[in-house]
């Protein structure tokens, strides 16, 4: 994996907490990091275990770029959705979201992109956001706060999709 753009495993979810949308209970999350999308795709094409049809059991594989470095935080929040109102999302929601999450101790919008490559699967999403938290308790506390409630009242900017919190077992070199 390292031969492909410094590829490395970040971690795998030990527990997934559903926030909104549809999430199949038999699904899990694994995060891998590469220098760029091209290197990630080259690795996926070359690795015989990853390509094996029955190994992944038809789970979705999505390649997305990050906009900042991943922290060694064990909780990852993943939001995947359709953006309806790009102007409202970029001008109103995203700056407030980033500020509120930062104030609550999270690392907001490590990935915030419409550049999504669905390698395998059938996700009907046009936008993804990844946020890291020091713990799932901190993330859930923020999601139950008045700031989050007010922010999610702006939800008409998006539709469909799903949001989950993943408690990750980090790879040893990530911690």
Coordinates of N, CA and C in Angstrom, one line a residue:
X1 N 0.8 -1.2 0.0 CA 0.0 0.0 0.0 C 0.9 1.3 0.0
X2 N 2.0 1.2 0.7 CA 2.9 2.4 0.8 C 3.5 2.8 -0.6
X3 N 3.5 1.8 -1.5 CA 4.1 2.1 -2.8 C 3.2 2.9 -3.6
X4 N 2.0 3.1 -3.2 CA 1.0 3.9 -3.9 C 0.7 5.2 -3.1
X5 N 1.5 6.2 -3.4 CA 1.3 7.5 -2.8 C 1.2 7.5 -1.3
X6 N 2.2 6.8 -0.6 CA 2.3 6.8 0.8 C 1.0 6.3 1.4
X7 N 0.3 5.4 0.8 CA -0.9 4.8 1.3 C -0.8 4.2 2.7
X8 N -1.7 4.4 3.5 CA -1.7 3.8 4.9 C -3.1 3.7 5.4
X9 N -3.3 2.7 6.2 CA -4.6 2.5 6.9 C -4.7 3.5 8.1
X10 N -5.8 4.2 8.2 CA -6.1 5.1 9.3 C -6.8 4.3 10.4
X11 N -7.8 3.6 10.1 CA -8.5 2.8 11.1 C -9.8 2.2 10.6
X12 N -10.4 1.4 11.4 CA -11.6 0.7 11.1 C -12.6 1.0 12.2
X13 N -13.9 1.1 11.9 CA -14.9 1.4 12.9 C -15.2 0.2 13.8
X14 N -15.2 0.5 15.1 CA -15.5 -0.5 16.1 C -17.0 -0.4 16.4
X15 N -17.5 0.8 16.3 CA -18.9 1.1 16.6 C -19.4 2.2 15.7
X16 N -20.6 2.1 15.2 CA -21.2 3.2 14.3 C -22.5 3.6 14.9
X17 N -22.6 4.9 15.1 CA -23.8 5.5 15.7 C -24.5 6.3 14.5
X18 N -25.7 5.9 14.3 CA -26.5 6.5 13.2 C -27.0 7.9 13.7
X19 N -26.9 8.9 12.9 CA -27.4 10.3 13.2 C -28.7 10.5 12.4
X20 N -28.6 10.4 11.0 CA -29.8 10.6 10.2 C -29.6 9.9 8.9
X21 N -30.7 9.6 8.2 CA -30.7 8.9 6.9 C -30.8 7.5 7.1
X22 N -30.4 6.7 6.1 CA -30.4 5.3 6.1 C -29.0 4.7 6.2
X23 N -28.8 3.9 7.2 CA -27.5 3.2 7.3 C -27.8 1.7 7.6
X24 N -27.3 0.9 6.8 CA -27.5 -0.6 7.0 C -26.7 -1.1 8.2
X25 N -27.3 -1.8 9.1 CA -26.6 -2.2 10.3 C -25.4 -3.2 10.1
X26 N -25.4 -3.8 8.9 CA -24.2 -4.7 8.7 C -23.1 -4.0 8.0
X27 N -23.2 -2.7 7.8 CA -22.1 -1.9 7.2 C -21.1 -1.4 8.2
X28 N -19.8 -1.3 7.8 CA -18.8 -0.7 8.6 C -18.0 0.3 7.8
X29 N -17.0 0.9 8.4 CA -16.3 1.9 7.8 C -14.8 1.7 8.0
X30 N -14.0 1.8 7.0 CA -12.5 1.7 7.1 C -12.0 2.9 6.4
X31 N -11.0 3.6 7.0 CA -10.4 4.8 6.3 C -9.0 4.5 5.9
X32 N -8.7 4.8 4.7 CA -7.3 4.7 4.2 C -6.9 6.0 3.7
X33 N -5.7 6.4 3.7 CA -5.2 7.7 3.3 C -4.1 7.5 2.2
X34 N -4.2 8.2 1.1 CA -3.2 8.3 0.1 C -2.9 9.7 -0.2
X35 N -1.8 9.9 -0.9 CA -1.4 11.3 -1.3 C -2.4 12.0 -2.2
X36 N -3.0 11.2 -3.1 CA -4.0 11.7 -4.0 C -4.9 10.6 -4.6
X37 N -5.9 11.1 -5.3 CA -7.0 10.2 -5.8 C -6.4 9.2 -6.7
X38 N -5.5 9.6 -7.6 CA -4.9 8.7 -8.6 C -4.2 7.6 -7.9
X39 N -3.4 7.8 -6.9 CA -2.7 6.8 -6.2 C -3.6 5.8 -5.5
X40 N -4.7 6.4 -4.9 CA -5.7 5.5 -4.3 C -6.3 4.5 -5.3
X41 N -6.7 5.1 -6.4 CA -7.3 4.2 -7.5 C -6.3 3.2 -8.0
X42 N -5.0 3.6 -8.2 CA -4.0 2.6 -8.6 C -3.9 1.5 -7.7
X43 N -3.9 1.8 -6.4 CA -3.8 0.7 -5.3 C -5.0 -0.2 -5.4
X44 N -6.2 0.4 -5.5 CA -7.4 -0.4 -5.6 C -7.4 -1.3 -6.8
X45 N -6.9 -0.9 -7.9 CA -6.8 -1.7 -9.1 C -5.8 -2.8 -9.0
X46 N -4.8 -2.6 -8.2 CA -3.7 -3.6 -8.1 C -3.8 -4.6 -7.0
X47 N -4.5 -4.3 -6.0 CA -4.5 -5.1 -4.8 C -5.5 -6.3 -5.0
X48 N -5.1 -7.5 -5.1 CA -6.0 -8.6 -5.4 C -7.0 -8.9 -4.3
X49 N -6.6 -8.7 -3.1 CA -7.6 -8.9 -2.0 C -8.7 -7.9 -2.0
X50 N -8.4 -6.7 -2.3 CA -9.3 -5.6 -2.3 C -10.3 -5.8 -3.5
X51 N -9.8 -6.2 -4.6 CA -10.6 -6.4 -5.8 C -11.5 -7.6 -5.8
X52 N -11.2 -8.5 -4.9 CA -12.0 -9.8 -4.9 C -13.4 -9.4 -4.5
X53 N -14.3 -9.9 -5.4 CA -15.7 -9.6 -5.3 C -16.3 -10.0 -3.9
X54 N -16.1 -11.2 -3.5 CA -16.7 -11.8 -2.3 C -16.1 -11.2 -1.0
X55 N -14.9 -10.7 -1.1 CA -14.2 -10.1 0.1 C -15.0 -8.9 0.6
X56 N -15.4 -8.0 -0.3 CA -16.0 -6.8 0.1 C -17.6 -7.0 0.2
X57 N -18.1 -8.1 -0.3 CA -19.5 -8.4 -0.2 C -20.3 -7.2 -0.8
X58 N -19.9 -6.6 -1.9 CA -20.5 -5.5 -2.6 C -20.7 -4.3 -1.7
X59 N -19.9 -4.0 -0.8 CA -20.0 -2.8 0.0 C -19.5 -1.6 -0.9
X60 N -19.9 -0.4 -0.5 CA -19.5 0.8 -1.2 C -18.1 1.2 -0.9
X61 N -17.4 1.6 -2.0 CA -16.0 2.2 -1.8 C -16.1 3.6 -2.4
X62 N -15.7 4.6 -1.7 CA -15.8 6.0 -2.1 C -14.4 6.6 -1.9
X63 N -13.9 7.3 -2.9 CA -12.7 8.0 -2.9 C -13.0 9.5 -2.8
X64 N -12.5 10.2 -1.8 CA -12.7 11.6 -1.7 C -11.4 12.3 -1.3
X65 N -11.2 13.5 -1.7 CA -9.9 14.3 -1.3 C -10.2 14.9 0.1
X66 N -9.1 15.0 0.8 CA -9.2 15.8 2.1 C -8.6 17.2 1.9
X67 N -9.0 18.1 2.7 CA -8.5 19.5 2.6 C -7.6 19.8 3.7
X68 N -7.5 19.0 4.7 CA -6.5 19.2 5.8 C -6.1 17.8 6.3
X69 N -5.0 17.8 7.1 CA -4.5 16.5 7.6 C -5.4 15.9 8.6
X70 N -5.5 14.6 8.6 CA -6.2 13.9 9.6 C -5.5 14.0 11.0
X71 N -6.3 14.2 12.0 CA -5.8 14.2 13.4 C -5.9 12.8 14.0
X72 N -5.3 12.5 15.0 CA -5.4 11.2 15.7 C -6.5 11.1 16.6
X73 N -7.7 11.6 16.2 CA -8.9 11.6 16.9 C -9.7 10.3 16.6
X74 N -10.2 9.6 17.6 CA -10.8 8.3 17.4 C -12.2 8.3 16.9
X75 N -12.8 9.4 16.7 CA -14.2 9.5 16.2 C -14.3 10.3 15.0
X76 N -14.9 9.7 13.9 CA -15.1 10.4 12.7 C -16.6 10.5 12.4
X77 N -17.0 11.7 12.0 CA -18.4 12.0 11.6 C -18.4 12.1 10.1
X78 N -19.2 11.3 9.5 CA -19.3 11.3 8.0 C -20.7 11.7 7.6
X79 N -20.8 12.8 6.8 CA -22.1 13.3 6.3 C -22.0 13.1 4.8
X80 N -23.0 12.5 4.2 CA -23.1 12.3 2.7 C -24.5 12.7 2.3
X81 N -24.6 13.6 1.3 CA -26.0 14.1 1.0 C -26.0 14.7 -0.4
X82 N -27.2 15.2 -0.8 CA -27.3 16.0 -2.0 C -27.4 17.4 -1.6
X83 N -26.6 18.3 -2.2 CA -26.8 19.7 -2.0 C -27.8 20.3 -2.8
X84 N -28.8 20.9 -2.2 CA -29.9 21.6 -3.0 C -29.6 23.0 -3.3
X85 N -29.1 23.7 -2.3 CA -28.9 25.2 -2.3 C -27.4 25.4 -2.1
X86 N -26.6 25.5 -3.1 CA -25.2 25.6 -3.0 C -24.8 26.9 -2.3
X87 N -25.5 28.0 -2.7 CA -25.2 29.3 -2.1 C -25.4 29.3 -0.6
X88 N -26.6 28.8 -0.2 CA -26.9 28.7 1.3 C -25.9 27.8 2.0
X89 N -25.5 26.7 1.4 CA -24.6 25.8 2.0 C -23.2 26.5 2.2
X90 N -22.7 27.1 1.2 CA -21.3 27.6 1.2 C -21.3 28.9 2.0
X91 N -22.3 29.8 1.9 CA -22.2 31.1 2.5 C -22.8 31.1 3.9
X92 N -23.7 30.2 4.2 CA -24.4 30.3 5.5 C -24.1 29.1 6.4
X93 N -24.3 27.9 5.9 CA -24.1 26.7 6.7 C -22.6 26.4 7.0
X94 N -21.8 26.2 6.0 CA -20.4 25.7 6.2 C -19.6 26.6 7.2
X95 N -19.5 27.9 7.0 CA -18.7 28.7 8.0 C -19.2 28.6 9.4
X96 N -20.5 28.5 9.6 CA -21.1 28.4 11.0 C -20.8 27.0 11.5
X97 N -20.9 26.0 10.7 CA -20.6 24.6 11.1 C -19.2 24.5 11.5
X98 N -18.3 25.0 10.7 CA -16.9 24.9 11.1 C -16.5 25.6 12.4
X99 N -17.1 26.8 12.6 CA -16.8 27.5 13.8 C -17.4 26.8 15.0
X100 N -18.7 26.3 14.9 CA -19.3 25.6 16.0 C -18.6 24.3 16.4
X101 N -18.2 23.6 15.4 CA -17.5 22.3 15.7 C -16.2 22.6 16.3
X102 N -15.4 23.6 15.8 CA -14.1 23.9 16.4 C -14.3 24.3 17.9
X103 N -15.3 25.2 18.1 CA -15.6 25.6 19.5 C -15.9 24.4 20.4
X104 N -16.5 23.4 19.9 CA -16.9 22.2 20.6 C -15.8 21.2 20.8
X105 N -14.6 21.5 20.2 CA -13.4 20.6 20.3 C -13.2 19.7 19.2
X106 N -14.0 19.8 18.1 CA -13.8 18.9 17.0 C -12.9 19.5 15.9
X107 N -12.6 18.7 14.9 CA -11.8 19.2 13.8 C -12.7 19.1 12.6
X108 N -13.3 20.3 12.2 CA -14.3 20.3 11.2 C -13.8 20.2 9.8
X109 N -14.7 19.6 9.0 CA -14.6 19.6 7.5 C -13.2 19.3 7.0
X110 N -12.6 18.1 7.5 CA -11.3 17.7 7.0 C -11.5 17.4 5.5
X111 N -12.7 16.9 5.2 CA -13.1 16.7 3.8 C -14.4 17.4 3.7
X112 N -14.5 18.3 2.7 CA -15.8 19.0 2.4 C -15.7 19.2 0.9
X113 N -16.4 18.2 0.2 CA -16.2 18.2 -1.2 C -17.3 17.7 -2.0
X114 N -17.4 18.1 -3.3 CA -18.3 17.5 -4.2 C -17.6 16.6 -5.2
X115 N -16.3 16.5 -5.0 CA -15.4 15.6 -5.8 C -15.5 14.2 -5.2
X116 N -16.5 13.5 -5.5 CA -16.7 12.1 -5.0 C -16.6 11.1 -6.1
X117 N -15.8 10.1 -5.9 CA -15.7 9.1 -6.9 C -16.2 7.8 -6.2
X118 N -17.3 7.3 -6.6 CA -17.9 6.1 -6.1 C -17.2 5.0 -6.9
X119 N -16.3 4.3 -6.2 CA -15.5 3.2 -6.9 C -16.4 2.0 -7.0
X120 N -17.1 1.7 -6.0 CA -18.0 0.5 -6.0 C -19.2 0.9 -5.1
X121 N -20.4 0.6 -5.6 CA -21.6 0.9 -4.8 C -22.5 1.8 -5.6
X122 N -23.6 2.2 -5.0 CA -24.6 3.0 -5.6 C -25.1 4.1 -4.7
X123 N -24.3 4.9 -4.3 CA -24.6 6.0 -3.4 C -25.2 7.2 -4.3
X124 N -26.3 7.7 -3.9 CA -26.9 8.9 -4.5 C -26.6 10.1 -3.7
X125 N -25.3 10.5 -3.8 CA -24.8 11.6 -3.0 C -24.0 12.5 -4.0
X126 N -24.0 13.8 -3.6 CA -23.2 14.7 -4.4 C -22.2 15.5 -3.6
X127 N -22.3 15.3 -2.3 CA -21.4 16.0 -1.4 C -21.1 15.2 -0.1
X128 N -19.8 15.2 0.3 CA -19.4 14.5 1.5 C -18.6 15.5 2.4
X129 N -18.8 15.3 3.7 CA -18.0 16.0 4.8 C -17.5 15.0 5.8
X130 N -16.3 15.1 6.2 CA -15.7 14.3 7.3 C -15.3 15.3 8.3
X131 N -15.7 15.0 9.6 CA -15.3 15.8 10.7 C -14.7 14.8 11.8
X132 N -13.7 15.2 12.5 CA -13.1 14.4 13.5 C -13.4 14.9 14.9
X133 N -13.6 14.0 15.8 CA -13.9 14.4 17.2 C -13.0 13.6 18.1
X134 N -12.7 14.2 19.3 CA -11.9 13.5 20.3 C -12.6 12.3 20.9
X135 N -13.9 12.3 20.9 CA -14.7 11.1 21.3 C -16.1 11.2 20.8
X136 N -16.8 10.1 20.7 CA -18.2 10.1 20.2 C -19.1 10.8 21.2
X137 N -18.7 10.8 22.5 CA -19.5 11.6 23.5 C -19.5 13.0 23.2
X138 N -18.3 13.6 22.8 CA -18.2 15.0 22.5 C -19.0 15.3 21.2
X139 N -19.0 14.4 20.3 CA -19.7 14.6 19.0 C -21.2 14.6 19.3
X140 N -21.7 13.6 20.1 CA -23.1 13.5 20.5 C -23.5 14.7 21.3
X141 N -22.7 15.1 22.2 CA -23.0 16.3 23.0 C -23.2 17.5 22.1
X142 N -22.3 17.7 21.1 CA -22.5 18.8 20.2 C -23.8 18.7 19.4
X143 N -24.1 17.5 18.9 CA -25.3 17.3 18.1 C -26.6 17.5 18.9
X144 N -26.5 17.4 20.2 CA -27.7 17.7 21.1 C -27.7 19.1 21.6
X145 N -26.7 19.9 21.2 CA -26.6 21.3 21.7 C -27.6 22.2 20.9
X146 N -27.8 23.4 21.5 CA -28.7 24.4 20.8 C -28.0 24.9 19.5
X147 N -26.7 25.0 19.5 CA -26.0 25.5 18.3 C -26.2 24.5 17.1
X148 N -26.1 23.2 17.4 CA -26.3 22.2 16.4 C -27.7 22.2 15.9
X149 N -28.7 22.3 16.9 CA -30.1 22.4 16.5 C -30.4 23.5 15.6
X150 N -29.9 24.7 15.9 CA -30.1 25.9 15.1 C -29.4 25.7 13.7
X151 N -28.3 25.1 13.7 CA -27.6 24.9 12.4 C -28.3 23.9 11.6
X152 N -28.8 22.9 12.1 CA -29.5 21.9 11.4 C -30.9 22.3 10.9
X153 N -31.3 23.5 11.5 CA -32.6 24.1 11.0 C -32.4 24.6 9.5
X154 N -31.1 24.8 9.2 CA -30.8 25.2 7.8 C -30.7 24.0 6.8
X155 N -31.2 22.9 7.3 CA -31.1 21.7 6.5 C -31.7 21.7 5.1
X156 N -32.6 22.7 4.7 CA -33.1 22.7 3.4 C -31.9 22.8 2.3
X157 N -30.7 23.2 2.8 CA -29.6 23.2 1.8 C -29.3 21.8 1.3
X158 N -29.8 20.8 1.9 CA -29.4 19.4 1.6 C -30.6 18.5 1.7
X159 N -30.5 17.4 1.0 CA -31.6 16.3 1.1 C -30.9 15.0 1.0
X160 N -31.7 14.0 1.4 CA -31.2 12.6 1.2 C -29.9 12.3 2.0
X161 N -29.3 11.2 1.7 CA -28.0 10.9 2.2 C -28.1 10.4 3.6
X162 N -27.0 10.4 4.4 CA -26.9 9.9 5.7 C -25.8 10.5 6.5
X163 N -25.8 10.4 7.8 CA -24.8 10.9 8.7 C -24.6 9.9 9.8
X164 N -23.3 9.6 10.0 CA -23.0 8.6 11.1 C -21.7 9.1 11.9
X165 N -21.6 8.6 13.1 CA -20.4 8.7 13.9 C -19.8 7.4 13.9
X166 N -18.5 7.3 13.6 CA -17.7 6.0 13.7 C -16.6 6.1 14.7
X167 N -16.8 5.3 15.8 CA -15.7 5.1 16.7 C -14.6 4.2 16.1
X168 N -13.5 4.8 15.8 CA -12.4 4.1 15.1 C -11.4 3.5 16.0
X169 N -11.0 2.3 15.6 CA -9.8 1.7 16.2 C -8.7 2.1 15.2
X170 N -7.9 3.0 15.7 CA -6.8 3.6 14.9 C -5.7 2.7 14.7
X171 N -5.1 2.7 13.5 CA -3.9 1.9 13.2 C -2.8 2.4 14.1
X172 N -1.9 1.6 14.6 CA -0.8 1.9 15.5 C 0.0 3.2 15.1
X173 N 0.3 3.3 13.8 CA 1.1 4.5 13.4 C 0.3 5.8 13.3
X174 N -1.0 5.7 13.5 CA -1.9 6.9 13.5 C -2.0 7.5 14.8
X175 N -2.0 6.7 15.9 CA -2.2 7.2 17.2 C -1.1 8.1 17.7

